[in-house]
């Protein structure tokens, strides 16, 4: 057994079909009087239902969450909250909505209750992201960690199959990198293995029948575990590449994670034997990278970065950015190695 440190993150989780009903009690339990409900414009109807359910505890709905959290959107939400006399936030939605809640918490320290509706896992991490003048910055701060999270699988029934699959792969990517993170620990590895196991079993069932509430529950359970592993560890090559691809080339978040993951895992495989052993147990496959690639294709996910809008000429920019600052990764990050990885992902080559 290697030496390790483990720091538990202080948050409360309520999990279960129909658990959204517990939200008013949760608001009271935290001593909040009026909470502003955040959502994207697409999920405004759901946010209004949540607000109605909160009754006098609701300070209203602010349906202006956007991808990549523009700093102006955080300021606007803060102004709306002040005018409405809100003392906390309920973020109902995926990573973009949770991200807006975090951006507000970063600046103004108000507590967030997260009600996730995708598998991205942001609600389990102290990681924030903000975009100012076209540049996305990220960082870690314990004050952006949601105080309480309500996982209600019913809210994921509306997530289209395509997004369910790519969002699920986004979660698996968190677990994969946690398994070889320099600051991993046995408990995080258990969560990563179990989270991956739950998701690879649930995603094909969801693709077959998106209304399968058991499979939806299993996937959300997996997403919880995978998100928690991201919150506890340092990110490596895979997340670094996806961050660059999203930030510099505006490639879609979950789809990019889905395409890159098998290639990043294949790059690291020979240098991360314990991670591979855990993933073999979780997937039942001898070659987890090839297995994940085939699973994503079988479930209809995009097959290449070219399909997502990357071009040959962009590869060098990503290579340059990925190799500029050294960071934790089981295998040395070399220009030639990353160029080969990206070229394979660009063209959707066999893993
Ligand atoms: P998203 O939050 O951007 O959602 C995409 C779209 O799907 C939105 O229009 C949303 O309203 C809609 N949607 C969400 N749930 C739905 C549902 N159940 N039914 C129907 N529509 C639904 O997507 P995402 O992938 O969850 O989040 C991506 C963002 O989260 C990125 O900006 C990423 O950087 C961030 N993220 C952050 C962390 C972190 O730890 N900070 C972790 C993961 C992702």
mmCIF file of C-alpha atoms in Angstrom, residues 97-320:
data_model
loop_
_atom_site.group_PDB
_atom_site.id
_atom_site.type_symbol
_atom_site.label_atom_id
_atom_site.label_comp_id
_atom_site.label_asym_id
_atom_site.label_seq_id
_atom_site.Cartn_x
_atom_site.Cartn_y
_atom_site.Cartn_z
ATOM 1 C CA UNK A 97 -25.883 25.975 -14.034
ATOM 2 C CA UNK A 98 -23.844 24.593 -11.154
ATOM 3 C CA UNK A 99 -20.983 26.663 -12.577
ATOM 4 C CA UNK A 100 -23.035 29.843 -12.321
ATOM 5 C CA UNK A 101 -23.823 29.024 -8.684
ATOM 6 C CA UNK A 102 -20.124 28.463 -8.032
ATOM 7 C CA UNK A 103 -19.118 31.731 -9.687
ATOM 8 C CA UNK A 104 -21.516 33.589 -7.406
ATOM 9 C CA UNK A 105 -20.268 31.671 -4.349
ATOM 10 C CA UNK A 106 -16.688 32.482 -5.303
ATOM 11 C CA UNK A 107 -17.334 36.196 -5.236
ATOM 12 C CA UNK A 108 -20.030 36.468 -2.597
ATOM 13 C CA UNK A 109 -19.775 33.288 -0.527
ATOM 14 C CA UNK A 110 -23.508 32.409 -0.501
ATOM 15 C CA UNK A 111 -24.430 28.745 0.018
ATOM 16 C CA UNK A 112 -25.550 26.633 -2.956
ATOM 17 C CA UNK A 113 -27.895 23.684 -3.038
ATOM 18 C CA UNK A 114 -27.229 21.781 -6.264
ATOM 19 C CA UNK A 115 -29.890 19.731 -8.018
ATOM 20 C CA UNK A 116 -27.961 18.060 -10.885
ATOM 21 C CA UNK A 117 -29.752 16.960 -14.050
ATOM 22 C CA UNK A 118 -26.721 15.661 -16.009
ATOM 23 C CA UNK A 119 -23.800 13.371 -15.132
ATOM 24 C CA UNK A 120 -21.042 16.042 -15.396
ATOM 25 C CA UNK A 121 -20.245 15.920 -11.664
ATOM 26 C CA UNK A 122 -19.477 19.595 -11.064
ATOM 27 C CA UNK A 123 -21.679 19.601 -7.939
ATOM 28 C CA UNK A 124 -19.115 17.359 -6.194
ATOM 29 C CA UNK A 125 -16.072 19.543 -6.792
ATOM 30 C CA UNK A 126 -14.566 22.742 -5.390
ATOM 31 C CA UNK A 127 -13.498 23.616 -8.958
ATOM 32 C CA UNK A 128 -14.829 26.830 -10.485
ATOM 33 C CA UNK A 129 -14.577 28.210 -14.022
ATOM 34 C CA UNK A 130 -15.211 31.748 -15.230
ATOM 35 C CA UNK A 131 -14.847 33.319 -18.648
ATOM 36 C CA UNK A 132 -13.717 36.935 -18.859
ATOM 37 C CA UNK A 133 -12.739 38.686 -22.097
ATOM 38 C CA UNK A 134 -12.831 35.408 -24.007
ATOM 39 C CA UNK A 135 -10.499 33.556 -21.639
ATOM 40 C CA UNK A 136 -11.703 30.759 -19.374
ATOM 41 C CA UNK A 137 -10.018 30.613 -15.993
ATOM 42 C CA UNK A 138 -10.427 27.773 -13.522
ATOM 43 C CA UNK A 139 -9.363 27.274 -9.950
ATOM 44 C CA UNK A 140 -10.146 25.471 -6.716
ATOM 45 C CA UNK A 141 -11.759 27.047 -3.690
ATOM 46 C CA UNK A 142 -13.602 25.226 -0.910
ATOM 47 C CA UNK A 143 -16.199 27.987 -0.753
ATOM 48 C CA UNK A 144 -17.652 27.068 -4.170
ATOM 49 C CA UNK A 145 -18.430 23.503 -3.101
ATOM 50 C CA UNK A 146 -22.214 23.131 -2.902
ATOM 51 C CA UNK A 147 -23.352 22.777 0.704
ATOM 52 C CA UNK A 148 -25.969 20.217 -0.180
ATOM 53 C CA UNK A 149 -26.767 18.136 -3.272
ATOM 54 C CA UNK A 150 -30.095 16.560 -4.144
ATOM 55 C CA UNK A 151 -29.835 13.778 -6.716
ATOM 56 C CA UNK A 152 -33.250 12.935 -8.106
ATOM 57 C CA UNK A 153 -33.001 10.487 -11.048
ATOM 58 C CA UNK A 154 -36.463 11.587 -12.258
ATOM 59 C CA UNK A 155 -34.913 14.882 -13.332
ATOM 60 C CA UNK A 156 -32.574 13.061 -15.714
ATOM 61 C CA UNK A 157 -35.373 11.313 -17.623
ATOM 62 C CA UNK A 158 -35.528 14.266 -20.022
ATOM 63 C CA UNK A 159 -31.802 14.183 -20.787
ATOM 64 C CA UNK A 160 -31.632 13.042 -24.433
ATOM 65 C CA UNK A 161 -29.798 9.753 -25.083
ATOM 66 C CA UNK A 162 -26.923 11.484 -26.907
ATOM 67 C CA UNK A 163 -26.289 13.847 -24.005
ATOM 68 C CA UNK A 164 -26.768 11.062 -21.467
ATOM 69 C CA UNK A 165 -24.042 9.027 -23.145
ATOM 70 C CA UNK A 166 -21.512 11.838 -23.523
ATOM 71 C CA UNK A 167 -22.257 13.225 -20.067
ATOM 72 C CA UNK A 168 -21.758 9.711 -18.665
ATOM 73 C CA UNK A 169 -18.386 9.491 -20.423
ATOM 74 C CA UNK A 170 -17.492 12.886 -18.976
ATOM 75 C CA UNK A 171 -18.053 11.336 -15.532
ATOM 76 C CA UNK A 172 -16.053 8.195 -16.380
ATOM 77 C CA UNK A 173 -13.178 10.447 -17.467
ATOM 78 C CA UNK A 174 -13.093 11.942 -13.948
ATOM 79 C CA UNK A 175 -12.784 8.449 -12.481
ATOM 80 C CA UNK A 176 -10.114 7.328 -14.942
ATOM 81 C CA UNK A 177 -7.862 10.263 -14.103
ATOM 82 C CA UNK A 178 -8.519 9.908 -10.367
ATOM 83 C CA UNK A 179 -7.261 6.308 -10.586
ATOM 84 C CA UNK A 180 -3.804 7.471 -11.647
ATOM 85 C CA UNK A 181 -3.743 10.881 -9.942
ATOM 86 C CA UNK A 182 -0.652 11.607 -7.812
ATOM 87 C CA UNK A 183 -2.921 12.513 -4.894
ATOM 88 C CA UNK A 184 -5.226 9.511 -5.210
ATOM 89 C CA UNK A 185 -6.025 7.247 -2.276
ATOM 90 C CA UNK A 186 -7.612 3.831 -1.731
ATOM 91 C CA UNK A 187 -11.031 5.316 -0.955
ATOM 92 C CA UNK A 188 -10.978 7.455 -4.107
ATOM 93 C CA UNK A 189 -9.962 4.426 -6.172
ATOM 94 C CA UNK A 190 -12.908 2.464 -4.760
ATOM 95 C CA UNK A 191 -15.257 5.272 -5.721
ATOM 96 C CA UNK A 192 -13.719 5.595 -9.179
ATOM 97 C CA UNK A 193 -13.988 1.870 -9.871
ATOM 98 C CA UNK A 194 -17.561 1.618 -8.604
ATOM 99 C CA UNK A 195 -18.635 4.805 -10.404
ATOM 100 C CA UNK A 196 -17.241 3.491 -13.693
ATOM 101 C CA UNK A 197 -18.888 0.102 -13.140
ATOM 102 C CA UNK A 198 -22.275 1.735 -12.508
ATOM 103 C CA UNK A 199 -22.044 3.968 -15.587
ATOM 104 C CA UNK A 200 -20.850 1.386 -18.117
ATOM 105 C CA UNK A 201 -23.711 -0.880 -17.042
ATOM 106 C CA UNK A 202 -26.355 1.868 -17.011
ATOM 107 C CA UNK A 203 -25.558 3.772 -20.219
ATOM 108 C CA UNK A 204 -26.487 0.959 -22.678
ATOM 109 C CA UNK A 205 -29.773 0.477 -20.802
ATOM 110 C CA UNK A 206 -30.511 4.212 -21.030
ATOM 111 C CA UNK A 207 -29.688 4.189 -24.755
ATOM 112 C CA UNK A 208 -32.187 1.359 -25.187
ATOM 113 C CA UNK A 209 -34.861 2.871 -22.981
ATOM 114 C CA UNK A 210 -34.318 6.466 -21.778
ATOM 115 C CA UNK A 211 -37.290 6.073 -19.393
ATOM 116 C CA UNK A 212 -35.632 3.191 -17.472
ATOM 117 C CA UNK A 213 -35.617 4.785 -14.011
ATOM 118 C CA UNK A 214 -33.444 2.033 -12.509
ATOM 119 C CA UNK A 215 -30.769 2.649 -15.115
ATOM 120 C CA UNK A 216 -31.158 6.417 -14.637
ATOM 121 C CA UNK A 217 -30.636 5.913 -10.885
ATOM 122 C CA UNK A 218 -27.549 3.769 -11.433
ATOM 123 C CA UNK A 219 -26.077 6.310 -13.849
ATOM 124 C CA UNK A 220 -26.665 9.196 -11.441
ATOM 125 C CA UNK A 221 -25.148 7.157 -8.609
ATOM 126 C CA UNK A 222 -22.112 6.541 -10.839
ATOM 127 C CA UNK A 223 -21.941 10.224 -11.720
ATOM 128 C CA UNK A 224 -21.975 11.146 -8.042
ATOM 129 C CA UNK A 225 -19.035 8.844 -7.300
ATOM 130 C CA UNK A 226 -17.069 9.929 -10.370
ATOM 131 C CA UNK A 227 -17.687 13.618 -9.619
ATOM 132 C CA UNK A 228 -16.454 13.093 -6.064
ATOM 133 C CA UNK A 229 -13.210 11.577 -7.367
ATOM 134 C CA UNK A 230 -12.632 14.647 -9.544
ATOM 135 C CA UNK A 231 -13.232 16.886 -6.541
ATOM 136 C CA UNK A 232 -10.590 15.043 -4.520
ATOM 137 C CA UNK A 233 -7.711 14.712 -6.982
ATOM 138 C CA UNK A 234 -5.450 16.502 -9.435
ATOM 139 C CA UNK A 235 -6.386 16.338 -13.105
ATOM 140 C CA UNK A 236 -3.915 14.954 -15.651
ATOM 141 C CA UNK A 237 -3.456 14.766 -19.418
ATOM 142 C CA UNK A 238 -7.031 13.954 -20.424
ATOM 143 C CA UNK A 239 -8.621 16.905 -18.630
ATOM 144 C CA UNK A 240 -5.814 19.219 -19.748
ATOM 145 C CA UNK A 241 -6.425 18.314 -23.413
ATOM 146 C CA UNK A 242 -10.199 18.696 -23.098
ATOM 147 C CA UNK A 243 -9.797 22.030 -21.341
ATOM 148 C CA UNK A 244 -7.653 23.320 -24.225
ATOM 149 C CA UNK A 245 -9.972 21.891 -26.885
ATOM 150 C CA UNK A 246 -12.990 23.498 -25.203
ATOM 151 C CA UNK A 247 -11.350 26.786 -24.207
ATOM 152 C CA UNK A 248 -9.369 27.524 -27.387
ATOM 153 C CA UNK A 249 -11.487 25.853 -30.066
ATOM 154 C CA UNK A 250 -14.887 25.973 -28.394
ATOM 155 C CA UNK A 251 -15.439 22.240 -28.863
ATOM 156 C CA UNK A 252 -18.500 20.917 -26.982
ATOM 157 C CA UNK A 253 -17.597 19.804 -23.455
ATOM 158 C CA UNK A 254 -19.081 16.340 -22.933
ATOM 159 C CA UNK A 255 -18.605 15.183 -26.542
ATOM 160 C CA UNK A 256 -14.939 16.186 -26.439
ATOM 161 C CA UNK A 257 -14.406 14.207 -23.226
ATOM 162 C CA UNK A 258 -16.056 11.198 -24.847
ATOM 163 C CA UNK A 259 -13.856 11.231 -27.943
ATOM 164 C CA UNK A 260 -10.561 11.982 -26.159
ATOM 165 C CA UNK A 261 -10.877 9.600 -23.187
ATOM 166 C CA UNK A 262 -9.952 6.296 -24.919
ATOM 167 C CA UNK A 263 -6.922 7.902 -26.588
ATOM 168 C CA UNK A 264 -5.697 9.577 -23.384
ATOM 169 C CA UNK A 265 -6.193 6.333 -21.460
ATOM 170 C CA UNK A 266 -4.353 4.333 -24.148
ATOM 171 C CA UNK A 267 -1.484 6.867 -23.939
ATOM 172 C CA UNK A 268 -1.175 6.292 -20.186
ATOM 173 C CA UNK A 269 -2.132 2.601 -19.969
ATOM 174 C CA UNK A 270 1.329 1.028 -19.760
ATOM 175 C CA UNK A 271 2.313 3.545 -17.065
ATOM 176 C CA UNK A 272 -0.711 3.106 -14.791
ATOM 177 C CA UNK A 273 -1.043 -0.626 -14.043
ATOM 178 C CA UNK A 274 -3.186 -0.213 -10.902
ATOM 179 C CA UNK A 275 -5.619 2.075 -12.715
ATOM 180 C CA UNK A 276 -5.864 -0.417 -15.559
ATOM 181 C CA UNK A 277 -6.515 -3.275 -13.125
ATOM 182 C CA UNK A 278 -9.355 -1.279 -11.508
ATOM 183 C CA UNK A 279 -10.823 -0.444 -14.918
ATOM 184 C CA UNK A 280 -10.556 -4.081 -16.003
ATOM 185 C CA UNK A 281 -12.610 -5.045 -12.944
ATOM 186 C CA UNK A 282 -15.103 -2.243 -13.574
ATOM 187 C CA UNK A 283 -15.616 -2.936 -17.273
ATOM 188 C CA UNK A 284 -14.885 -6.676 -17.448
ATOM 189 C CA UNK A 285 -12.631 -5.917 -20.425
ATOM 190 C CA UNK A 286 -8.944 -6.719 -20.790
ATOM 191 C CA UNK A 287 -8.247 -3.453 -22.659
ATOM 192 C CA UNK A 288 -10.290 -0.704 -20.997
ATOM 193 C CA UNK A 289 -9.275 1.982 -23.536
ATOM 194 C CA UNK A 290 -10.500 -0.084 -26.521
ATOM 195 C CA UNK A 291 -13.590 -1.087 -24.566
ATOM 196 C CA UNK A 292 -14.534 2.538 -23.811
ATOM 197 C CA UNK A 293 -13.965 3.518 -27.426
ATOM 198 C CA UNK A 294 -16.198 0.722 -28.707
ATOM 199 C CA UNK A 295 -18.876 1.418 -26.075
ATOM 200 C CA UNK A 296 -19.023 5.099 -27.060
ATOM 201 C CA UNK A 297 -19.403 4.176 -30.739
ATOM 202 C CA UNK A 298 -22.021 1.506 -29.992
ATOM 203 C CA UNK A 299 -24.028 4.093 -28.077
ATOM 204 C CA UNK A 300 -23.877 6.572 -30.965
ATOM 205 C CA UNK A 301 -21.352 9.088 -29.588
ATOM 206 C CA UNK A 302 -19.257 11.218 -31.977
ATOM 207 C CA UNK A 303 -16.333 9.265 -33.422
ATOM 208 C CA UNK A 304 -13.655 11.905 -33.968
ATOM 209 C CA UNK A 305 -12.515 15.384 -33.005
ATOM 210 C CA UNK A 306 -12.870 16.341 -36.681
ATOM 211 C CA UNK A 307 -16.598 15.663 -36.359
ATOM 212 C CA UNK A 308 -16.628 18.128 -33.466
ATOM 213 C CA UNK A 309 -14.946 20.859 -35.530
ATOM 214 C CA UNK A 310 -11.186 20.436 -34.943
ATOM 215 C CA UNK A 311 -8.907 20.663 -38.000
ATOM 216 C CA UNK A 312 -5.379 19.401 -38.792
ATOM 217 C CA UNK A 313 -3.941 22.852 -38.350
ATOM 218 C CA UNK A 314 -5.330 23.128 -34.782
ATOM 219 C CA UNK A 315 -3.415 20.074 -33.562
ATOM 220 C CA UNK A 316 -0.111 21.954 -33.178
ATOM 221 C CA UNK A 317 -1.760 24.610 -30.987
ATOM 222 C CA UNK A 318 -3.090 21.952 -28.637
ATOM 223 C CA UNK A 319 0.289 20.164 -28.589
ATOM 224 C CA UNK A 320 1.978 23.448 -27.735
#
